[in-house]
mmCIF file of C-alpha atoms in Angstrom:
data_model
loop_
_atom_site.group_PDB
_atom_site.id
_atom_site.type_symbol
_atom_site.label_atom_id
_atom_site.label_comp_id
_atom_site.label_asym_id
_atom_site.label_seq_id
_atom_site.Cartn_x
_atom_site.Cartn_y
_atom_site.Cartn_z
ATOM 1 C CA GLY A 1 11.724 -57.955 21.135
ATOM 2 C CA GLU A 2 9.628 -61.026 20.608
ATOM 3 C CA ASP A 3 6.016 -60.849 21.717
ATOM 4 C CA VAL A 4 3.071 -63.163 21.166
ATOM 5 C CA GLU A 5 -0.474 -62.112 21.982
ATOM 6 C CA GLN A 6 -3.769 -63.956 22.136
ATOM 7 C CA SER A 7 -7.299 -63.142 23.148
ATOM 8 C CA LEU A 8 -8.000 -64.572 26.588
ATOM 9 C CA PHE A 9 -11.371 -66.276 26.235
ATOM 10 C CA LEU A 10 -13.629 -67.876 23.640
ATOM 11 C CA SER A 11 -16.988 -69.563 24.191
ATOM 12 C CA VAL A 12 -18.719 -71.691 21.537
ATOM 13 C CA ARG A 13 -21.522 -74.219 21.314
ATOM 14 C CA GLU A 14 -20.807 -77.872 20.747
ATOM 15 C CA GLY A 15 -20.746 -78.614 17.022
ATOM 16 C CA ASP A 16 -19.780 -75.065 16.030
ATOM 17 C CA SER A 17 -16.378 -74.086 14.689
ATOM 18 C CA SER A 18 -13.883 -72.341 16.974
ATOM 19 C CA VAL A 19 -11.301 -69.873 15.758
ATOM 20 C CA ILE A 20 -8.482 -68.920 18.094
ATOM 21 C CA ASN A 21 -6.277 -66.044 17.017
ATOM 22 C CA CYS A 22 -2.685 -65.117 17.747
ATOM 23 C CA THR A 23 -0.443 -62.241 16.689
ATOM 24 C CA TYR A 24 3.328 -62.102 16.904
ATOM 25 C CA THR A 25 5.847 -59.359 16.409
ATOM 26 C CA ASP A 26 9.024 -61.047 15.193
ATOM 27 C CA SER A 27 8.961 -61.873 11.494
ATOM 28 C CA SER A 28 12.050 -64.075 11.770
ATOM 29 C CA SER A 29 10.181 -66.912 13.447
ATOM 30 C CA THR A 30 10.683 -70.307 11.817
ATOM 31 C CA TYR A 31 8.013 -72.498 13.353
ATOM 32 C CA LEU A 32 4.711 -71.529 14.929
ATOM 33 C CA TYR A 33 2.934 -73.956 17.214
ATOM 34 C CA TRP A 34 -0.384 -74.571 18.842
ATOM 35 C CA TYR A 35 -0.381 -76.307 22.216
ATOM 36 C CA LYS A 36 -3.364 -77.502 24.247
ATOM 37 C CA GLN A 37 -3.414 -77.563 28.043
ATOM 38 C CA GLU A 38 -6.187 -79.337 29.898
ATOM 39 C CA PRO A 39 -6.797 -78.473 33.578
ATOM 40 C CA GLY A 40 -3.956 -79.612 35.810
ATOM 41 C CA ALA A 41 -2.032 -81.098 32.900
ATOM 42 C CA GLY A 42 1.060 -80.330 30.885
ATOM 43 C CA LEU A 43 1.187 -78.997 27.351
ATOM 44 C CA GLN A 44 0.220 -81.184 24.431
ATOM 45 C CA LEU A 45 1.433 -80.248 20.960
ATOM 46 C CA LEU A 46 -1.590 -80.007 18.646
ATOM 47 C CA THR A 47 -0.058 -78.862 15.420
ATOM 48 C CA TYR A 48 2.597 -76.606 13.977
ATOM 49 C CA ILE A 49 3.287 -74.702 10.798
ATOM 50 C CA PHE A 50 6.534 -73.734 9.167
ATOM 51 C CA SER A 51 6.838 -70.033 8.493
ATOM 52 C CA ASN A 52 6.944 -70.458 4.706
ATOM 53 C CA MET A 53 3.518 -72.106 4.677
ATOM 54 C CA ASP A 54 0.131 -70.362 4.533
ATOM 55 C CA MET A 55 -2.111 -73.147 5.670
ATOM 56 C CA LYS A 56 -1.993 -76.565 7.243
ATOM 57 C CA GLN A 57 -4.899 -78.939 7.812
ATOM 58 C CA ASP A 58 -4.831 -81.849 10.219
ATOM 59 C CA GLN A 59 -8.204 -83.599 10.651
ATOM 60 C CA ARG A 60 -10.446 -81.105 12.525
ATOM 61 C CA LEU A 61 -7.658 -78.563 12.872
ATOM 62 C CA THR A 62 -6.794 -75.871 10.321
ATOM 63 C CA VAL A 63 -3.927 -73.485 10.871
ATOM 64 C CA LEU A 64 -3.761 -70.281 8.846
ATOM 65 C CA LEU A 65 -0.679 -68.078 8.753
ATOM 66 C CA ASN A 66 -0.705 -64.517 7.423
ATOM 67 C CA LYS A 67 2.924 -63.496 7.418
ATOM 68 C CA LYS A 68 2.235 -59.971 6.213
ATOM 69 C CA ASP A 69 0.001 -59.250 9.200
ATOM 70 C CA LYS A 70 1.940 -61.584 11.532
ATOM 71 C CA HIS A 71 -1.284 -63.352 12.362
ATOM 72 C CA LEU A 72 -1.811 -67.011 13.152
ATOM 73 C CA SER A 73 -5.133 -68.735 13.690
ATOM 74 C CA LEU A 74 -6.331 -72.165 14.744
ATOM 75 C CA ARG A 75 -9.720 -73.350 13.553
ATOM 76 C CA ILE A 76 -11.317 -76.344 15.238
ATOM 77 C CA ALA A 77 -14.182 -77.795 13.225
ATOM 78 C CA ASP A 78 -17.134 -79.485 14.943
ATOM 79 C CA THR A 79 -15.948 -78.405 18.392
ATOM 80 C CA GLN A 80 -16.587 -80.948 21.147
ATOM 81 C CA THR A 81 -16.792 -80.551 24.924
ATOM 82 C CA GLY A 82 -13.501 -82.424 25.108
ATOM 83 C CA ASP A 83 -11.895 -79.518 23.268
ATOM 84 C CA SER A 84 -12.439 -77.282 26.307
ATOM 85 C CA ALA A 85 -8.938 -76.276 27.380
ATOM 86 C CA ILE A 86 -6.395 -73.472 27.205
ATOM 87 C CA TYR A 87 -4.729 -73.078 23.812
ATOM 88 C CA PHE A 88 -1.296 -71.523 23.509
ATOM 89 C CA CYS A 89 0.393 -70.312 20.397
ATOM 90 C CA ALA A 90 4.176 -70.217 20.436
ATOM 91 C CA GLU A 91 6.990 -69.377 18.081
ATOM 92 C CA THR A 92 10.603 -70.334 17.707
ATOM 93 C CA PHE A 93 13.447 -69.001 15.609
ATOM 94 C CA SER A 94 16.248 -70.323 13.503
ATOM 95 C CA GLY A 95 19.431 -70.630 15.526
ATOM 96 C CA ASN A 96 17.571 -69.813 18.703
ATOM 97 C CA THR A 97 18.348 -73.105 20.413
ATOM 98 C CA GLY A 98 14.709 -74.125 20.268
ATOM 99 C CA LYS A 99 13.473 -71.640 22.851
ATOM 100 C CA LEU A 100 9.751 -71.101 22.637
ATOM 101 C CA ILE A 101 8.032 -67.740 23.071
ATOM 102 C CA PHE A 102 4.460 -68.304 24.278
ATOM 103 C CA GLY A 103 1.311 -66.274 24.143
ATOM 104 C CA GLN A 104 -0.706 -65.961 27.352
ATOM 105 C CA GLY A 105 -3.220 -68.599 26.248
ATOM 106 C CA THR A 106 -6.849 -68.600 25.126
ATOM 107 C CA THR A 107 -9.388 -70.411 27.288
ATOM 108 C CA LEU A 108 -11.879 -72.224 25.068
ATOM 109 C CA GLN A 109 -15.208 -73.028 26.698
ATOM 110 C CA VAL A 110 -17.460 -75.430 24.797
ATOM 111 C CA LYS A 111 -21.079 -75.404 25.885
ATOM 112 C CA PRO A 112 -23.220 -78.498 25.283
ATOM 113 C CA ASN B 1 9.897 -94.403 26.530
ATOM 114 C CA ALA B 2 8.698 -92.519 29.611
ATOM 115 C CA GLY B 3 9.288 -89.191 27.819
ATOM 116 C CA VAL B 4 9.868 -86.243 30.133
ATOM 117 C CA THR B 5 9.284 -86.924 33.809
ATOM 118 C CA GLN B 6 9.163 -84.423 36.675
ATOM 119 C CA THR B 7 9.163 -84.836 40.430
ATOM 120 C CA PRO B 8 7.563 -83.895 42.711
ATOM 121 C CA LYS B 9 4.078 -83.186 41.350
ATOM 122 C CA PHE B 10 3.218 -80.820 44.192
ATOM 123 C CA ARG B 11 5.210 -79.056 46.877
ATOM 124 C CA ILE B 12 4.588 -76.423 49.535
ATOM 125 C CA LEU B 13 7.610 -74.488 50.776
ATOM 126 C CA LYS B 14 8.085 -71.904 53.486
ATOM 127 C CA ILE B 15 9.775 -68.614 52.630
ATOM 128 C CA GLY B 16 13.546 -69.053 52.665
ATOM 129 C CA GLN B 17 13.533 -72.816 52.210
ATOM 130 C CA SER B 18 15.325 -74.441 49.313
ATOM 131 C CA MET B 19 14.451 -77.324 47.060
ATOM 132 C CA THR B 20 15.334 -79.014 43.802
ATOM 133 C CA LEU B 21 12.823 -79.788 41.093
ATOM 134 C CA GLN B 22 13.825 -82.876 39.192
ATOM 135 C CA CYS B 23 13.489 -83.396 35.444
ATOM 136 C CA ALA B 24 14.589 -86.360 33.380
ATOM 137 C CA GLN B 25 14.123 -87.472 29.793
ATOM 138 C CA ASP B 26 14.919 -90.797 28.192
ATOM 139 C CA MET B 27 14.814 -89.722 24.553
ATOM 140 C CA ASN B 28 18.510 -88.754 24.323
ATOM 141 C CA HIS B 29 17.597 -85.138 23.618
ATOM 142 C CA ASN B 30 20.360 -82.588 23.803
ATOM 143 C CA TYR B 31 18.208 -79.544 24.476
ATOM 144 C CA MET B 32 16.280 -79.164 27.725
ATOM 145 C CA TYR B 33 14.289 -76.280 29.183
ATOM 146 C CA TRP B 34 12.654 -75.042 32.354
ATOM 147 C CA TYR B 35 9.562 -72.854 32.119
ATOM 148 C CA ARG B 36 7.284 -71.372 34.728
ATOM 149 C CA GLN B 37 3.600 -70.719 34.249
ATOM 150 C CA ASP B 38 1.871 -68.141 36.419
ATOM 151 C CA PRO B 39 -1.939 -68.080 36.652
ATOM 152 C CA GLY B 40 -3.551 -66.759 33.479
ATOM 153 C CA MET B 41 -0.191 -66.401 31.767
ATOM 154 C CA GLY B 42 1.818 -68.208 29.170
ATOM 155 C CA LEU B 43 5.055 -69.971 29.905
ATOM 156 C CA LYS B 44 8.220 -68.013 30.595
ATOM 157 C CA LEU B 45 11.643 -69.543 30.059
ATOM 158 C CA ILE B 46 13.815 -69.758 33.194
ATOM 159 C CA TYR B 47 16.910 -71.638 32.030
ATOM 160 C CA TYR B 48 17.859 -73.919 29.201
ATOM 161 C CA SER B 49 20.629 -76.285 28.246
ATOM 162 C CA VAL B 50 21.966 -77.290 24.840
ATOM 163 C CA GLY B 51 23.885 -80.279 26.140
ATOM 164 C CA ALA B 52 25.593 -81.810 29.142
ATOM 165 C CA GLY B 53 27.736 -79.234 30.905
ATOM 166 C CA ILE B 54 26.171 -76.266 29.091
ATOM 167 C CA THR B 55 23.441 -74.065 30.536
ATOM 168 C CA ASP B 56 22.190 -70.564 29.863
ATOM 169 C CA LYS B 57 19.713 -68.063 31.261
ATOM 170 C CA GLY B 58 16.262 -67.573 29.835
ATOM 171 C CA GLU B 59 13.852 -64.727 30.343
ATOM 172 C CA VAL B 60 13.284 -65.058 34.134
ATOM 173 C CA PRO B 61 16.379 -66.717 35.730
ATOM 174 C CA ASN B 62 16.582 -64.747 38.997
ATOM 175 C CA GLY B 63 16.224 -66.907 42.102
ATOM 176 C CA TYR B 64 17.011 -70.157 40.280
ATOM 177 C CA ASN B 65 20.008 -72.289 39.385
ATOM 178 C CA VAL B 66 20.438 -75.281 37.106
ATOM 179 C CA SER B 67 23.007 -77.907 36.305
ATOM 180 C CA ARG B 68 23.348 -80.440 33.500
ATOM 181 C CA SER B 69 25.823 -83.142 34.421
ATOM 182 C CA THR B 70 24.179 -85.764 32.204
ATOM 183 C CA THR B 71 22.134 -85.714 29.009
ATOM 184 C CA GLU B 72 19.159 -87.210 30.820
ATOM 185 C CA ASP B 73 18.812 -84.942 33.861
ATOM 186 C CA PHE B 74 18.230 -81.204 34.229
ATOM 187 C CA PRO B 75 17.419 -80.251 37.843
ATOM 188 C CA LEU B 76 16.196 -76.780 38.813
ATOM 189 C CA ARG B 77 17.295 -75.414 42.184
ATOM 190 C CA LEU B 78 15.517 -72.788 44.285
ATOM 191 C CA GLU B 79 17.874 -71.570 47.014
ATOM 192 C CA LEU B 80 15.764 -69.098 49.005
ATOM 193 C CA ALA B 81 12.131 -69.608 48.140
ATOM 194 C CA ALA B 82 9.977 -66.484 47.837
ATOM 195 C CA PRO B 83 6.189 -66.118 47.363
ATOM 196 C CA SER B 84 6.855 -64.756 43.869
ATOM 197 C CA GLN B 85 8.110 -68.220 42.926
ATOM 198 C CA THR B 86 4.685 -69.746 43.485
ATOM 199 C CA SER B 87 3.969 -71.161 40.059
ATOM 200 C CA VAL B 88 3.689 -74.289 37.973
ATOM 201 C CA TYR B 89 7.042 -75.400 36.613
ATOM 202 C CA PHE B 90 7.374 -77.291 33.357
ATOM 203 C CA CYS B 91 10.421 -79.056 32.036
ATOM 204 C CA ALA B 92 10.747 -79.759 28.319
ATOM 205 C CA SER B 93 13.182 -81.381 25.935
ATOM 206 C CA LEU B 94 13.679 -80.796 22.266
ATOM 207 C CA GLY B 95 13.154 -83.580 19.798
ATOM 208 C CA GLN B 96 15.483 -83.904 16.879
ATOM 209 C CA GLY B 97 13.753 -83.641 13.586
ATOM 210 C CA SER B 98 12.292 -81.278 11.071
ATOM 211 C CA THR B 99 9.555 -80.036 13.355
ATOM 212 C CA ASP B 100 11.839 -79.234 16.288
ATOM 213 C CA THR B 101 9.084 -80.320 18.623
ATOM 214 C CA GLN B 102 9.432 -79.743 22.339
ATOM 215 C CA TYR B 103 8.123 -82.458 24.630
ATOM 216 C CA PHE B 104 6.780 -81.263 27.975
ATOM 217 C CA GLY B 105 6.701 -82.939 31.343
ATOM 218 C CA PRO B 106 3.511 -82.971 33.453
ATOM 219 C CA GLY B 107 4.609 -80.060 35.648
ATOM 220 C CA THR B 108 5.386 -79.372 39.307
ATOM 221 C CA ARG B 109 2.966 -77.156 41.213
ATOM 222 C CA LEU B 110 4.924 -75.155 43.801
ATOM 223 C CA THR B 111 3.436 -72.959 46.501
ATOM 224 C CA VAL B 112 5.628 -70.744 48.686
ATOM 225 C CA LEU B 113 3.984 -69.496 51.869
#
């Protein structure tokens, strides 16, 4: 079955780069997403990557996809205290009515 | 556009009580979803709908019911609340386009005592 796993916690210093990792089991996924959740808030879509891409860059965010290893990562350059949040990776599948399978989330703590 | 709206924001229920969580979207999206988020966990799909009059079970449907009489509204019903249903509930709708992006509501925090 489908399964998405993430490490639970990451702590970095302000100004450093953060790398949040995610692994998934189903190779038939079509889109892979990164969502951000701030305390007490809903989910905000940060970025996504189509499964036939290897990399996507969007300002401070870089997404890398290794299809062979079923590994997805999100790199945040110049991490700021405002980046402190929980980050979820999620996948969806062709013909799967848009249902998202989520990882358990990685809490990013940015220290000043 | 208001996007996806949910009411109430917070609710405390006693065991055995019932309630309906409301969800509405004004983007004319066909697909809508209900997820629950338990502490320290990702979101699990409860029910979803691909259009008015059509609903289907997700990963964790037990103890819940849904209906979809209009495109805009997708209420979630808890008939006999149990402590295991203490969670944060998120509604989402699916945008039409190449990214198939889901838009999430702000969530309803439910506590069952």
